[in-house]
Short mmCIF file of C-alpha atoms in Angstrom, two decimals:
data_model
loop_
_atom_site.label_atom_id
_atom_site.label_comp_id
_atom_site.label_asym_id
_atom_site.label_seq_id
_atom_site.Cartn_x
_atom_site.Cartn_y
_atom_site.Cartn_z
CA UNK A 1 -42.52 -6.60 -15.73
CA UNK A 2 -43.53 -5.41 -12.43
CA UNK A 3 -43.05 -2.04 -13.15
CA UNK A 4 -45.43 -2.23 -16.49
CA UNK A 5 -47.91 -3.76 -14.51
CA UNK A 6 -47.69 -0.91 -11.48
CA UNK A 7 -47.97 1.60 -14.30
CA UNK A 8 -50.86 -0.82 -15.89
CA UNK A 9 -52.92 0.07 -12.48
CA UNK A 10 -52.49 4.03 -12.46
CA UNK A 11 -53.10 4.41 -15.71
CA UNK A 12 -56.89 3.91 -15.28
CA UNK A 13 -56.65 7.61 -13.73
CA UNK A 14 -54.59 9.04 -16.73
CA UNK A 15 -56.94 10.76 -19.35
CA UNK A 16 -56.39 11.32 -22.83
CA UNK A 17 -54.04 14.11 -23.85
CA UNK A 18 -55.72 15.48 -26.46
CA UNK A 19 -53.80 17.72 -28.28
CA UNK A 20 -50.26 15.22 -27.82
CA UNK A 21 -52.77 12.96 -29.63
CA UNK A 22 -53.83 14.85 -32.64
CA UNK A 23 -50.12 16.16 -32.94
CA UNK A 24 -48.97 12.76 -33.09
CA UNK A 25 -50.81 12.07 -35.84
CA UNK A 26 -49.09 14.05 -38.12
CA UNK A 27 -46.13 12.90 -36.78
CA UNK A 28 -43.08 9.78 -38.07
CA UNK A 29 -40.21 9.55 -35.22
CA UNK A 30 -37.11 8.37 -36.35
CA UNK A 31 -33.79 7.54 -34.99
CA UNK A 32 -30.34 5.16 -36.35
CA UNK A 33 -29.67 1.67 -36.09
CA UNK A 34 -26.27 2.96 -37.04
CA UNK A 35 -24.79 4.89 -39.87
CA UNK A 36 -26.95 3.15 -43.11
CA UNK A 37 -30.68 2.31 -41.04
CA UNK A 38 -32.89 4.51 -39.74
CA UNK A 39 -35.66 3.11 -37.65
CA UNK A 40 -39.27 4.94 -38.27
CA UNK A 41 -42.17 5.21 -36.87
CA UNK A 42 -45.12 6.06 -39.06
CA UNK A 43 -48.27 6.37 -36.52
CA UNK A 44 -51.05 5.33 -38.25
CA UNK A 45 -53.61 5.36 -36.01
CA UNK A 46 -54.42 6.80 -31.75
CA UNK A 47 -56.92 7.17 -29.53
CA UNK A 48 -56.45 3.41 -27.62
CA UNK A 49 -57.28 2.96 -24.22
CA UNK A 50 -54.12 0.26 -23.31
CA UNK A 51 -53.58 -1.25 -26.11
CA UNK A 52 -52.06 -4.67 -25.16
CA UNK A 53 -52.42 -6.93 -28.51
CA UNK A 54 -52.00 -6.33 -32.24
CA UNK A 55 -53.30 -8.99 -34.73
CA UNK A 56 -55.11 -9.80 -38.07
CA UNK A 57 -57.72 -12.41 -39.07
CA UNK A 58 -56.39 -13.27 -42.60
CA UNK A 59 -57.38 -10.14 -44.05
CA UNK A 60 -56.27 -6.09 -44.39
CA UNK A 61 -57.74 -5.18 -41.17
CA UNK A 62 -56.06 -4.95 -37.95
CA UNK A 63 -57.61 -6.09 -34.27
CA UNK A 64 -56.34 -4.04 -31.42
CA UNK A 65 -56.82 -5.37 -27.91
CA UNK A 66 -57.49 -3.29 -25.43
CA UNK A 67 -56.60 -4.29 -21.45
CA UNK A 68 -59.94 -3.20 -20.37
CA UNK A 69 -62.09 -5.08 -22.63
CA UNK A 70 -62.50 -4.38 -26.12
CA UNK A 71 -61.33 -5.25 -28.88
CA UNK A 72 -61.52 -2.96 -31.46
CA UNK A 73 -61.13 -2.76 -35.59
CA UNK A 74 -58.28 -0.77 -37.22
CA UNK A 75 -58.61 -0.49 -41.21
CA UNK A 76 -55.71 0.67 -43.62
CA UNK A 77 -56.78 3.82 -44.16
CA UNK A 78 -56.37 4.51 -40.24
CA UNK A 79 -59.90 4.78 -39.33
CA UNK A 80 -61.16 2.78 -36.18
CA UNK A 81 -64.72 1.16 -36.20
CA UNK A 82 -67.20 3.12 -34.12
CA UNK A 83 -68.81 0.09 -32.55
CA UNK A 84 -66.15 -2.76 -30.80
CA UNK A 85 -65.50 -6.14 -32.24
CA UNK A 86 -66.36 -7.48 -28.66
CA UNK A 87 -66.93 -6.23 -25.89
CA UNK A 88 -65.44 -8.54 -22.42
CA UNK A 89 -65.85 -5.55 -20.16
CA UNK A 90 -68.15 -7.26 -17.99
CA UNK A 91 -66.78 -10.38 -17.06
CA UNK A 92 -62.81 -9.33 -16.95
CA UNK A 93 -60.99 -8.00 -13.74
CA UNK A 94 -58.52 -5.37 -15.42
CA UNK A 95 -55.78 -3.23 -14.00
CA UNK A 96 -52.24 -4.30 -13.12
CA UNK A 97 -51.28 -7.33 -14.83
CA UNK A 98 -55.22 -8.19 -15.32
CA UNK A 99 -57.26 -7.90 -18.02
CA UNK A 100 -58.02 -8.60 -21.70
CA UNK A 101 -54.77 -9.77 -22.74
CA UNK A 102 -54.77 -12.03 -25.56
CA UNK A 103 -55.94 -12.92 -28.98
CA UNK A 104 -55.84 -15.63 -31.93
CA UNK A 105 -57.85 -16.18 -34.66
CA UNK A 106 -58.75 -20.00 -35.60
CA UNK A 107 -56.28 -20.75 -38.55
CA UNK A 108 -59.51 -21.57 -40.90
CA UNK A 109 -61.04 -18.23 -39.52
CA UNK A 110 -62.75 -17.34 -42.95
CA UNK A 111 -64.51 -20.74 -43.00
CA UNK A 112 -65.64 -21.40 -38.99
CA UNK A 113 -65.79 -17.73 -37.97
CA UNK A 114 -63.71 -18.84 -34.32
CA UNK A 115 -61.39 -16.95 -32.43
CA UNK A 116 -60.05 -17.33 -28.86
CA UNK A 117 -58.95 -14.64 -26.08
CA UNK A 118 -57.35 -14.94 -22.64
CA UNK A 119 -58.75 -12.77 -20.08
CA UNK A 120 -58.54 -12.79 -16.44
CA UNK A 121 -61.95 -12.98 -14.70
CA UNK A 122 -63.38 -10.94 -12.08
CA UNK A 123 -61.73 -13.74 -9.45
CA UNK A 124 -58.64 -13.09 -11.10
CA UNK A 125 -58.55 -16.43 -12.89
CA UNK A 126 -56.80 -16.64 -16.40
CA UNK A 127 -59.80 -17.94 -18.96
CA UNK A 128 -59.14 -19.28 -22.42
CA UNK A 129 -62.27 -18.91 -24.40
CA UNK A 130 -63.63 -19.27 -27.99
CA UNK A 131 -65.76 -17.02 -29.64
CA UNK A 132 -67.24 -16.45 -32.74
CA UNK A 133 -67.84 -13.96 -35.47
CA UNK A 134 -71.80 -12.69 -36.32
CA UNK A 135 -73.19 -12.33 -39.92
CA UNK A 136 -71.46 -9.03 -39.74
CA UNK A 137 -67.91 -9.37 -40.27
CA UNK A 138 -67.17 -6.62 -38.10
CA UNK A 139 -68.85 -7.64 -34.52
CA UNK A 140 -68.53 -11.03 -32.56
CA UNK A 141 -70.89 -12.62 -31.19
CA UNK A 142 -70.92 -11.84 -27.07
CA UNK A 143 -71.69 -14.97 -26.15
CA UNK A 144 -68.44 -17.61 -25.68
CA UNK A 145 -67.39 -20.90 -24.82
CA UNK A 146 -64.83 -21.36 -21.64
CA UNK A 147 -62.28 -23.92 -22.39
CA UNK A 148 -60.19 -23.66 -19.89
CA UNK A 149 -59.92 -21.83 -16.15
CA UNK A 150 -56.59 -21.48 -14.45
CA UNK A 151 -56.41 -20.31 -10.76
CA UNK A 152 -54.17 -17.78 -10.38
CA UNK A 153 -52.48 -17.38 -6.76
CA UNK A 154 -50.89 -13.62 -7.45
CA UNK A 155 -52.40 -10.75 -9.52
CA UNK A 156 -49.14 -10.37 -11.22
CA UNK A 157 -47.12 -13.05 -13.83
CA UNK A 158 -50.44 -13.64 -15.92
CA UNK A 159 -48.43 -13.80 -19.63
CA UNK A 160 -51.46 -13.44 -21.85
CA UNK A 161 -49.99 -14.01 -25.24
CA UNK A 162 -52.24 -17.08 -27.25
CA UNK A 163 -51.10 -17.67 -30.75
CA UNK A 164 -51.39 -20.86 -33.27
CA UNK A 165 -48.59 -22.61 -34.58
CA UNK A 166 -47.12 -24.26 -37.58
CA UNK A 167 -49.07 -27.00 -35.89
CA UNK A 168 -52.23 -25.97 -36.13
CA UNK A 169 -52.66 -25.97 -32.30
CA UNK A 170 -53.08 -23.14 -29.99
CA UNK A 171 -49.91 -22.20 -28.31
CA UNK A 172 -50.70 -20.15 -24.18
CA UNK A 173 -47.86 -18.29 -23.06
CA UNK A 174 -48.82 -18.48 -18.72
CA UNK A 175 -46.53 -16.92 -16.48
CA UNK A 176 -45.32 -18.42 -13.22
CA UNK A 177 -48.46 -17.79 -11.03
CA UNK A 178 -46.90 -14.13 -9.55
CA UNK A 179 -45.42 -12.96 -6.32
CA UNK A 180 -41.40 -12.46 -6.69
CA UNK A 181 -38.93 -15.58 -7.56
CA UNK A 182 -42.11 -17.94 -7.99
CA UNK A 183 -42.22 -18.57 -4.22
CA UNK A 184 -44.01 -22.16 -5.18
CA UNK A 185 -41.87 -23.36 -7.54
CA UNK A 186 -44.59 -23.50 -10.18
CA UNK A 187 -42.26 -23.04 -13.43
CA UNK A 188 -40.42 -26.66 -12.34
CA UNK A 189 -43.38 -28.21 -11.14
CA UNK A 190 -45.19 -30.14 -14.03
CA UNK A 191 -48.49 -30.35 -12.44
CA UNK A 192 -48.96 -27.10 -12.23
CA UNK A 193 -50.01 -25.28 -15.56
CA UNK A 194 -48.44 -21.64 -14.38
CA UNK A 195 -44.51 -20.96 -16.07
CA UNK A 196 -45.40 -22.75 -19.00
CA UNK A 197 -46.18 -22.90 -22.62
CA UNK A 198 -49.20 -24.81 -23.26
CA UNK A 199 -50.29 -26.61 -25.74
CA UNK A 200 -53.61 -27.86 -26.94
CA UNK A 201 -55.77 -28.89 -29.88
CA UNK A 202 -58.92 -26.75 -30.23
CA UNK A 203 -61.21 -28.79 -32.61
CA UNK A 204 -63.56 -30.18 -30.58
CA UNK A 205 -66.83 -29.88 -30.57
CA UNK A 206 -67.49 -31.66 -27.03
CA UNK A 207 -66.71 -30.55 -23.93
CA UNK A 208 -64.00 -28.99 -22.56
CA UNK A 209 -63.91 -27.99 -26.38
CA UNK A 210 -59.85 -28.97 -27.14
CA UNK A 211 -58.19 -32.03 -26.59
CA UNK A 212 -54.07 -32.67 -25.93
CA UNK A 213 -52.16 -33.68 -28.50
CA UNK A 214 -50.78 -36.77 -28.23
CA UNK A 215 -47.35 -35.37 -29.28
CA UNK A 216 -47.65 -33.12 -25.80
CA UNK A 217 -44.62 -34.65 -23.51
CA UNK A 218 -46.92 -35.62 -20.50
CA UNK A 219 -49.32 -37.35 -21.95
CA UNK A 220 -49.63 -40.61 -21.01
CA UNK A 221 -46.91 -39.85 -17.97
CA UNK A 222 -46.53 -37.89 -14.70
CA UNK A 223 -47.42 -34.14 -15.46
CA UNK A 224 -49.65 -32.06 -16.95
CA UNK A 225 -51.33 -33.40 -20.14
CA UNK A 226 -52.04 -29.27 -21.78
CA UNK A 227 -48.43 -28.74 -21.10
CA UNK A 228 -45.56 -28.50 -24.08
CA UNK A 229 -42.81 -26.54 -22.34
CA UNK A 230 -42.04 -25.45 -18.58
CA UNK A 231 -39.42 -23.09 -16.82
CA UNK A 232 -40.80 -19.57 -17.84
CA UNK A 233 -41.31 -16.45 -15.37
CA UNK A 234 -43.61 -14.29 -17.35
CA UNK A 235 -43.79 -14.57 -21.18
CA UNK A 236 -44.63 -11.52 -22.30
CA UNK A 237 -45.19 -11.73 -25.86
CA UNK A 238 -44.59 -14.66 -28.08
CA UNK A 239 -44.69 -15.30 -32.01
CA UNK A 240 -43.82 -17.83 -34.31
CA UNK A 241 -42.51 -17.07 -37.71
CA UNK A 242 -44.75 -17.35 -40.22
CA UNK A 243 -42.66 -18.38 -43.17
CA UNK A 244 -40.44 -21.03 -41.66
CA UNK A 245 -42.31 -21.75 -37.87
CA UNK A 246 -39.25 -20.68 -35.44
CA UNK A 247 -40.48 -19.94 -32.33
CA UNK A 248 -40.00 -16.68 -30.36
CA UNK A 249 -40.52 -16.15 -26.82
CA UNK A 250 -39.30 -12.86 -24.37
CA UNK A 251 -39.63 -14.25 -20.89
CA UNK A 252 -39.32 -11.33 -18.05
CA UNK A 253 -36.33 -11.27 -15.57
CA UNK A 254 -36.74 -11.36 -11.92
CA UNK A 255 -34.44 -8.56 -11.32
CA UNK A 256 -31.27 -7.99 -13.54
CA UNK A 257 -31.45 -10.04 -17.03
CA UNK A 258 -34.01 -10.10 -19.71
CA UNK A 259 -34.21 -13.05 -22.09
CA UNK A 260 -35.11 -13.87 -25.56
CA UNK A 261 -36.05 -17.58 -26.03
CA UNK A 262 -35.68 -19.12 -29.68
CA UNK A 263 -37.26 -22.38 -30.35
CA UNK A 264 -36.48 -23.75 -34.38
CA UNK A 265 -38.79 -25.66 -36.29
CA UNK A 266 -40.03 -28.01 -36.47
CA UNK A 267 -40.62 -27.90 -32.69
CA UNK A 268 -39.36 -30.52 -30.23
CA UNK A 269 -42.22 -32.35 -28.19
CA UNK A 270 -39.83 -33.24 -25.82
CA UNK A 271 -40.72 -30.99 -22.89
CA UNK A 272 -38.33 -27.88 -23.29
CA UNK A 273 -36.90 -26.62 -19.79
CA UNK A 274 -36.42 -22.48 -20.49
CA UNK A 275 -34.63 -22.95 -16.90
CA UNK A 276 -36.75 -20.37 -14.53
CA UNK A 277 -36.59 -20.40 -11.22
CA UNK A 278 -33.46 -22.06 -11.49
CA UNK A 279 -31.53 -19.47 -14.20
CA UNK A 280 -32.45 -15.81 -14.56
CA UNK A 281 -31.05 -15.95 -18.33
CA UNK A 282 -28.08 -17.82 -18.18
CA UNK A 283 -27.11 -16.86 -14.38
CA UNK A 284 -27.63 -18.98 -11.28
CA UNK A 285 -31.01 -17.29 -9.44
CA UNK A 286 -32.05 -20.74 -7.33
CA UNK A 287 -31.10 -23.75 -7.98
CA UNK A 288 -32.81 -25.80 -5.19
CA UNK A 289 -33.90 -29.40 -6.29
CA UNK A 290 -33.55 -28.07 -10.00
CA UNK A 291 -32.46 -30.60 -12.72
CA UNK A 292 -28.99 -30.35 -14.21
CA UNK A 293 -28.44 -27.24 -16.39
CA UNK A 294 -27.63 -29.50 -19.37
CA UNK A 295 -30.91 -30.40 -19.41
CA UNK A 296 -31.83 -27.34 -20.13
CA UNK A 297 -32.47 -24.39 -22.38
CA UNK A 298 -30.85 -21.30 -22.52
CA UNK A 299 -31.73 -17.95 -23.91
CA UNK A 300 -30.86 -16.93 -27.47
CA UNK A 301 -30.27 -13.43 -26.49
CA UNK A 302 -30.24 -11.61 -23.55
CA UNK A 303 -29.90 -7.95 -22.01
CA UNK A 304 -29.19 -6.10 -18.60
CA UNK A 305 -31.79 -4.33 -16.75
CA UNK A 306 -28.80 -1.62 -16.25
CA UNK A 307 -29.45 2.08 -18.32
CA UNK A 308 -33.27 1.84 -17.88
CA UNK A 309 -34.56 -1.08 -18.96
CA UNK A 310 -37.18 -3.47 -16.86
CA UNK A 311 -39.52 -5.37 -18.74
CA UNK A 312 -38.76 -7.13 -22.55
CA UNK A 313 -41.93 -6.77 -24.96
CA UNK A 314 -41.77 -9.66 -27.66
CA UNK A 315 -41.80 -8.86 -31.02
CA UNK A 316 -41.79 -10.81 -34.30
CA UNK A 317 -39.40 -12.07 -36.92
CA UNK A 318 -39.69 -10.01 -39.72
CA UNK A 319 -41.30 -11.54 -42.91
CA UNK A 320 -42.34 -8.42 -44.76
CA UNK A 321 -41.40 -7.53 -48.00
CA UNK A 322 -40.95 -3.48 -48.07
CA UNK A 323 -37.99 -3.38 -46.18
CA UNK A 324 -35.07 -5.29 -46.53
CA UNK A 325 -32.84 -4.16 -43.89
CA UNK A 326 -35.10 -5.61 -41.38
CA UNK A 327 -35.10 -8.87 -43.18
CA UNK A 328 -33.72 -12.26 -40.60
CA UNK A 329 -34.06 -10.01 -37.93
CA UNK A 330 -36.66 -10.43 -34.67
CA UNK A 331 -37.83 -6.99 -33.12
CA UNK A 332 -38.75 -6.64 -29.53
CA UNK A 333 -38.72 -3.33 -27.09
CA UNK A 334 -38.89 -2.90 -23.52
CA UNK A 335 -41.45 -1.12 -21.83
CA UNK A 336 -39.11 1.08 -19.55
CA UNK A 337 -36.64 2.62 -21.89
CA UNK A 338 -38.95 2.58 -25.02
CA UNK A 339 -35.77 1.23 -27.05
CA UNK A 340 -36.22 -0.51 -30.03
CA UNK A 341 -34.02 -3.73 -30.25
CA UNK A 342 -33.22 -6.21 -33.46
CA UNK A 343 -31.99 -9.54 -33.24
CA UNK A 344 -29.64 -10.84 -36.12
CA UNK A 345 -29.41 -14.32 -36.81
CA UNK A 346 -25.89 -14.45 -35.00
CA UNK A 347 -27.12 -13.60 -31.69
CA UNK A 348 -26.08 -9.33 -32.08
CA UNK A 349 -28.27 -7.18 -30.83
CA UNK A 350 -28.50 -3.62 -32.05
CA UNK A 351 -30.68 -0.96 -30.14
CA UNK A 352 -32.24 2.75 -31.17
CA UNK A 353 -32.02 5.49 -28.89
CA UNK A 354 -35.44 5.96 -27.31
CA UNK A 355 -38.66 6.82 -28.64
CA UNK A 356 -39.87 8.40 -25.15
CA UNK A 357 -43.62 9.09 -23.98
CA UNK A 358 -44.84 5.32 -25.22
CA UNK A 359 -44.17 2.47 -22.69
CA UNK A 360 -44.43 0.29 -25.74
CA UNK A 361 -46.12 -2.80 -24.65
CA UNK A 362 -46.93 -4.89 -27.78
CA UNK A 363 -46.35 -5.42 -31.15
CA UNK A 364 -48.39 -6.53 -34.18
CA UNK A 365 -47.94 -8.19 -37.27
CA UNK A 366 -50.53 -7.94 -40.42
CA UNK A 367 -51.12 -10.53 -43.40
CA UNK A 368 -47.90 -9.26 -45.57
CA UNK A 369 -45.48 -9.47 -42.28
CA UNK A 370 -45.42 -5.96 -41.89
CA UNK A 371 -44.91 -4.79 -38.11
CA UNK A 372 -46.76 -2.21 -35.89
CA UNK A 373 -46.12 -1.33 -32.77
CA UNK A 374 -48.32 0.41 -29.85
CA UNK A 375 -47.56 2.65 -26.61
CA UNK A 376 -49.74 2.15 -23.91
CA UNK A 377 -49.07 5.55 -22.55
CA UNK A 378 -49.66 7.35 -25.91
CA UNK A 379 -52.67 4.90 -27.19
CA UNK A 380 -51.43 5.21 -30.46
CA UNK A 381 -50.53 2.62 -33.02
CA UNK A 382 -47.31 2.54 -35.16
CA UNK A 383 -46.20 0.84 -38.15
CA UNK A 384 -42.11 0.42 -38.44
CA UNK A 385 -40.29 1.81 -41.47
CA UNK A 386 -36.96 2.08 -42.61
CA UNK A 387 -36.53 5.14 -43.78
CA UNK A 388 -33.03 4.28 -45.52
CA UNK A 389 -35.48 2.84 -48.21
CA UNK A 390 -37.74 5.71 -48.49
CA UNK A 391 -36.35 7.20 -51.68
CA UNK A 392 -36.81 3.80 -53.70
CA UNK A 393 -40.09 3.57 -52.46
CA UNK A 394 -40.64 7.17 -53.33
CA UNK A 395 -39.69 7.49 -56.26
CA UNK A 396 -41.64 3.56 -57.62
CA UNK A 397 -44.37 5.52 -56.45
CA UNK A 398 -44.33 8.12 -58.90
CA UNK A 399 -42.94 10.58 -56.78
CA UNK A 400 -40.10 13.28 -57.38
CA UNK A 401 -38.48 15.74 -55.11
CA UNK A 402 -35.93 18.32 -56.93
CA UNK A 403 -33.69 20.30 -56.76
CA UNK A 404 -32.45 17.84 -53.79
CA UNK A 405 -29.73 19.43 -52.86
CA UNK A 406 -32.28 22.55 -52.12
CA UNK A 407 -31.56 25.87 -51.56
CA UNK A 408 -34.44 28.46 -50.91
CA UNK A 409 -36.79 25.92 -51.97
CA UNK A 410 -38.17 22.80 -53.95
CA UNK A 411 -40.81 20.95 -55.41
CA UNK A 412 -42.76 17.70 -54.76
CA UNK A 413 -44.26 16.71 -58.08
CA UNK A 414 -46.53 13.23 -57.79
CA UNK A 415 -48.98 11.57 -60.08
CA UNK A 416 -52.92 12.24 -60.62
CA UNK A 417 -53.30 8.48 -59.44
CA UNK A 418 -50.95 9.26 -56.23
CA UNK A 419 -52.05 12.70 -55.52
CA UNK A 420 -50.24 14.51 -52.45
CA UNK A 421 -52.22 15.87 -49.84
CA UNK A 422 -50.09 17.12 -46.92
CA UNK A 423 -46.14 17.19 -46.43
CA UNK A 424 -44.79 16.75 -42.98
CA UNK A 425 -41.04 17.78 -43.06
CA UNK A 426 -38.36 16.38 -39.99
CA UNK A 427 -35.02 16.80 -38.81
CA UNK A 428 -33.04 13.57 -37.82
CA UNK A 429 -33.76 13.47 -34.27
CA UNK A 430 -37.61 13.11 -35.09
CA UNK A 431 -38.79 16.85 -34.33
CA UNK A 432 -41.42 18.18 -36.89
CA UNK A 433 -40.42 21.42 -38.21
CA UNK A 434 -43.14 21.83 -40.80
CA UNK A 435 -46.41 20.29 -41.39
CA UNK A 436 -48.19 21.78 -44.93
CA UNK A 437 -51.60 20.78 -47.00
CA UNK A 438 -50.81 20.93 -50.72
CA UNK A 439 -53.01 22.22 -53.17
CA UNK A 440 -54.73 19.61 -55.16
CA UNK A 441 -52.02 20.02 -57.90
CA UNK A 442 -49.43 17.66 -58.77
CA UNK A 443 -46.63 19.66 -58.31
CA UNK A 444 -45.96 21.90 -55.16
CA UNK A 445 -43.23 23.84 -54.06
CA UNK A 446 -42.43 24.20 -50.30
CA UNK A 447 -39.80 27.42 -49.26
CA UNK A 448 -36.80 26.47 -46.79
CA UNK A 449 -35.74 30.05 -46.01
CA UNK A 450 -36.30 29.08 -42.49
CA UNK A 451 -34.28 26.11 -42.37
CA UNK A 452 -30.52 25.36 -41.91
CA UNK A 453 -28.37 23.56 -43.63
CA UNK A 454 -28.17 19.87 -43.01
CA UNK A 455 -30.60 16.55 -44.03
CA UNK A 456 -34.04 16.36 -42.94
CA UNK A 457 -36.71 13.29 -44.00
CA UNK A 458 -39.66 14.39 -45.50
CA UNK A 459 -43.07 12.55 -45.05
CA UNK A 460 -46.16 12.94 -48.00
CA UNK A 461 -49.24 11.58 -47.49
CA UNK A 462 -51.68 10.67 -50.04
CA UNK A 463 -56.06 10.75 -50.64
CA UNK A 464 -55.63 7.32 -50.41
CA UNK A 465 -53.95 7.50 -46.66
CA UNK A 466 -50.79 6.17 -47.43
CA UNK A 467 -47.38 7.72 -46.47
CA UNK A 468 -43.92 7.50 -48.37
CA UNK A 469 -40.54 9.13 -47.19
CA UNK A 470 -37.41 10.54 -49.01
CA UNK A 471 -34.29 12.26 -47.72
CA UNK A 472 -33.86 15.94 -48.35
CA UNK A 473 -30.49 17.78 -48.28
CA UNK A 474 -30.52 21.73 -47.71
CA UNK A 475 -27.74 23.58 -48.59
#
C-alpha cells in the first residue's frame, strides 16, 4: 500500500487529461478469464478527482467518494450532480494515505436520513462522524456529529473502509497506526484501537453518539471495549455479503504477500486474531511475544507481490443477477498491476491480464449487487460485465445483429422502445476500431471492408443510456 499512497501524494499535481477522458467514454475494455469469460469494463461515468469509495443509499443512485473531500452523486444514466453531496474539504488533511476515505449509509437511511464517513483531520487524526441528509435528497447537511477521534502516530496505514453489517452495527476497518512492520506493536496490542476491526452500535442519541455492543469480546475485560477483531496491517477495503453476511477483508502486506481475509456468518464475537505483525499471510514476519499461531486466523487467499503487484484493493462477493459467471465469486484488484482477480469458493484464484492507465483503488456495489469499479489515475468509473453473456442479453433486449458471420457488412436492427444511438465496435484485446452514431432508424447497417477477419465485440448504446454487447464474427 505504500506505493498507492506515494502515488496518492503526487497526484494532487496531475491534471485532467482531457481528451484520454472523453475517449474513454466511448470506450468497454475487455480481456479473458480464460477460454469461456471475458471480463468487461463498461465505463459509465469520468471526470473524478481520486475516487476512493463507491456506494449506494438504498436507491438507483451511486455516491462516489472523493480523497479530497467530496462526495459526489452518480445517476444511471451517467450524469454526475453539479453541486456535491457534501463537501469535508475544509476540515480533512488529504494526500498520501489521508483524506476522505470512507462511507456508510445508516441501514434505515430512508427513514433517519444518517450516514457516517471517516476522514482524517487536519492533525492527521482518523474521525468517524455522522451526518445527515437536508430536505433535498441530493445535498447533506454540512454540519456533523464526531463520534469518535483516533490519534494516528504515522500518516500512512489509515484503512478507511466503514460499512454496516448483518448486525446492524457499524463495522471500521483501522490500519496498524503506519510506519513499516508496526514498529509499536499496535495490531497485538488490545488497548490500542489501530490494526483492528471495530465494532460499535450507532443508535444513540447521547453522547459519544454509539455505544459497544455487549457481544464485543472486551467488554467487560482487559482491552478495548469498540474493538471486535485485532491483527490487521492496513485493511484496505472490506465488504460483507449482502445475501448471506460473510465477511470480506484484503489486509495489505508488509513486503511480499497480500491477503484476503474471509470471515462466515454469522460472525464470531470471540476476538478474531488475522495474525499481523506476527504472520505476513501465512509466513513468519515477527513473532516476538505473539500468541500461538493456532490461535489464530489465517488468510483465505493470498498472492505474491512478484510480477507487479503491491497493494490488494477489496472487492465484493458478487450478488448480482445479470451475470452468472461471476456468481460465488469475490472480486478484488491491486492497485500496481491493475489486474482483475476472482475468488472461487475453493480458494482458486483466477486473474485478467491488465487493464493499464487506472491504479484501480476501489470498488462499488449498487442496490441489485451489481459491481463498479474506479481508477484513481483515470477518474473514471466502471461497471464489470461479462461479455460471454452479451448475446443473451442482446438479443432479450430486442436486439438483432445479422448476417453474423459478416462479410462486407451487417445490420443492427433494435426496437422503437430500445432505439440505438451509437455503435462502438472492438477487437479482443480492448482497442476501439470504430465508434458510429446511427440514424434514428431501427435498423442500420455498418460496412467492415476495413476490417480483418477474426471476432470482435460490439457495444450499442441506447436514448435511454444503457449499453448491451454481442460477439461479431467477420469472415
Amino acid at each position: 500500500m505504500k506505493y498507492f499512497r506515494k502515488f496518492l501524494l503526487n497526484l494532487r499535481l496531475l491534471k485532467p487529461i482531457t481528451m484520454k477522458k472523453i475517449l474513454l467514454l466511448g470506450m468497454t475494455l475487455f480481456f479473458s478469464f480464460g477460454h469461456s469469460q471475458i471480463i468487461a469494463l463498461n465505463p459509465i461515468a469520468n471526470g473524478f478527482t481520486n475516487p476512493v469509495e463507491i456506494t449506494h443509499a438504498g436507491d438507483s443512485r451511486l455516491f462516489v467518494v472523493q480523497q479530497g473531500g467530496l462526495i459526489r452523486i452518480l445517476n444511471t444514466n451517467g450524469t454526475i450532480n453539479a453541486t456535491p453531496f457534501l463537501d469535508l474539504s475544509t476540515i480533512i488533511s488529504s494526500g498520501g494515505e489521508r483524506g476522505l476515505l470512507g462511507l456508510a449509509f445508516h441501514p434505515n437511511y430512508a427513514t433517519n436520513g444518517f450516514f457516517f464517513v471517516n476522514y482524517t483531520n487536519t492533525s492527521g487524526n482518523t474521525v468517524i462522524a455522522r451526518y445527515s441528509v437536508s430536505a433535498n435528497p441530493n445535498i447533506a447537511n454540512t454540519t456533523g456529529t464526531i463520534l469518535m477521534t483516533i490519534t494516528q502516530p504515522f500518516s500512512n496505514h489509515n484503512g478507511g473502509s466503514i460499512k454496516f453489517g448483518p448486525d446492524g452495527y457499524l463495522y471500521i476497518g483501522m490500519g496498524d497506526g503506519g510506519s513499516g512492520g508496526d514498529p509499536g506493536n499496535r495490531a497485538q496490542n488490545i488497548s490500542d484501537n489501530l490494526g483492528k476491526m471495530l465494532r460499535i452500535d450507532v443508535n444513540s442519541n447521547v453522547a459519544p453518539f454509539y455505544t459497544n455492543p455487549a457481544t464485543n469480546p472486551f467488554v467487560g475485560v482487559a482491552g478495548n471495549d469498540e474493538i471486535w477483531a485485532i491483527g490487521l496491517r492496513n485493511p484496505w477495503k472490506f465488504s460483507f455479503n449482502r445475501l448471506n453476511g460473510d465477511l470480506w477483508i484484503a489486509d495489505v502486506g508488509q513486503n511480499a504477500i497480500e491477503e484476503i481475509d474471509k470471515v462466515a456468518s454469522p460472525l464470531p464475537n470471540t476476538g478474531i486474531n488475522f495474525g499481523w505483525r506476527c504472520y505476513e499471510g501465512n509466513s513468519t514476519y515477527n513473532t516476538t511475544g505473539c500468541a500461538a499461531a493456532s490461535t489464530m486466523t489465517f488468510p483465505f487467499v493470498q498472492y505474491s507481490r512478484s510480477g507487479g503487484a503491491c497493494s490488494v484493493t477489496g472487492g465484493y462477493f458478487y450478488t448480482g443477477t445479470l451475470f452468472p459467471n461471476f456468481q460465488n465469486k469475490y472480486f478484488f484488484t491491486d492497485y500496481c498491476d491493475d489486474k482483475i482477480r476472482m475468488v472461487n469458493s475453493t480458494g482458486v484464484i483466477t486473474t485478467t491480464t491488465a487493464f493499464s492507465g487506472n491504479n484501480f483503488v476501489t470498488f462499488g456495489e449498487d442496490i441489485n449487487g451489481e459491481l463498479y469499479i474506479a481508477g484513481i489515475s483515470s477518474g473514471t468509473i466502471f461497471r464489470l460485465q461479462d461479455a460471454s453473456f452479451g448475446t443473451l442479453d442482446f438479443e432479450k433486449s430486442g436486439f438483432s445483429l445479422y448476417p453474423n458471420p459478416a462479410k462486407g457488412l451487417f445490420t443492427i436492427k433494435s426496437s422503437d422502445e430500445n432505439l440505438a444511438t451509437k455503435i462502438d465496435l472492438f477487437d479482443l484485446t480492448g482497442k476501439l476500431l470504430l465508434t458510429k452514431k446511427l440514424e434514428n432508424s431501427p435498423e442500420n447497417t455498418i460496412a467492415t471492408n476495413s476490417l480483418s477477419k477474426g471476432m470482435y465485440l460490439v457495444t450499442l448504446e441506447t436514448k435511454n443510456g444503457r449499453s448491451y454487447t454481442t460477439k461479431l464474427i467477420i469472415e
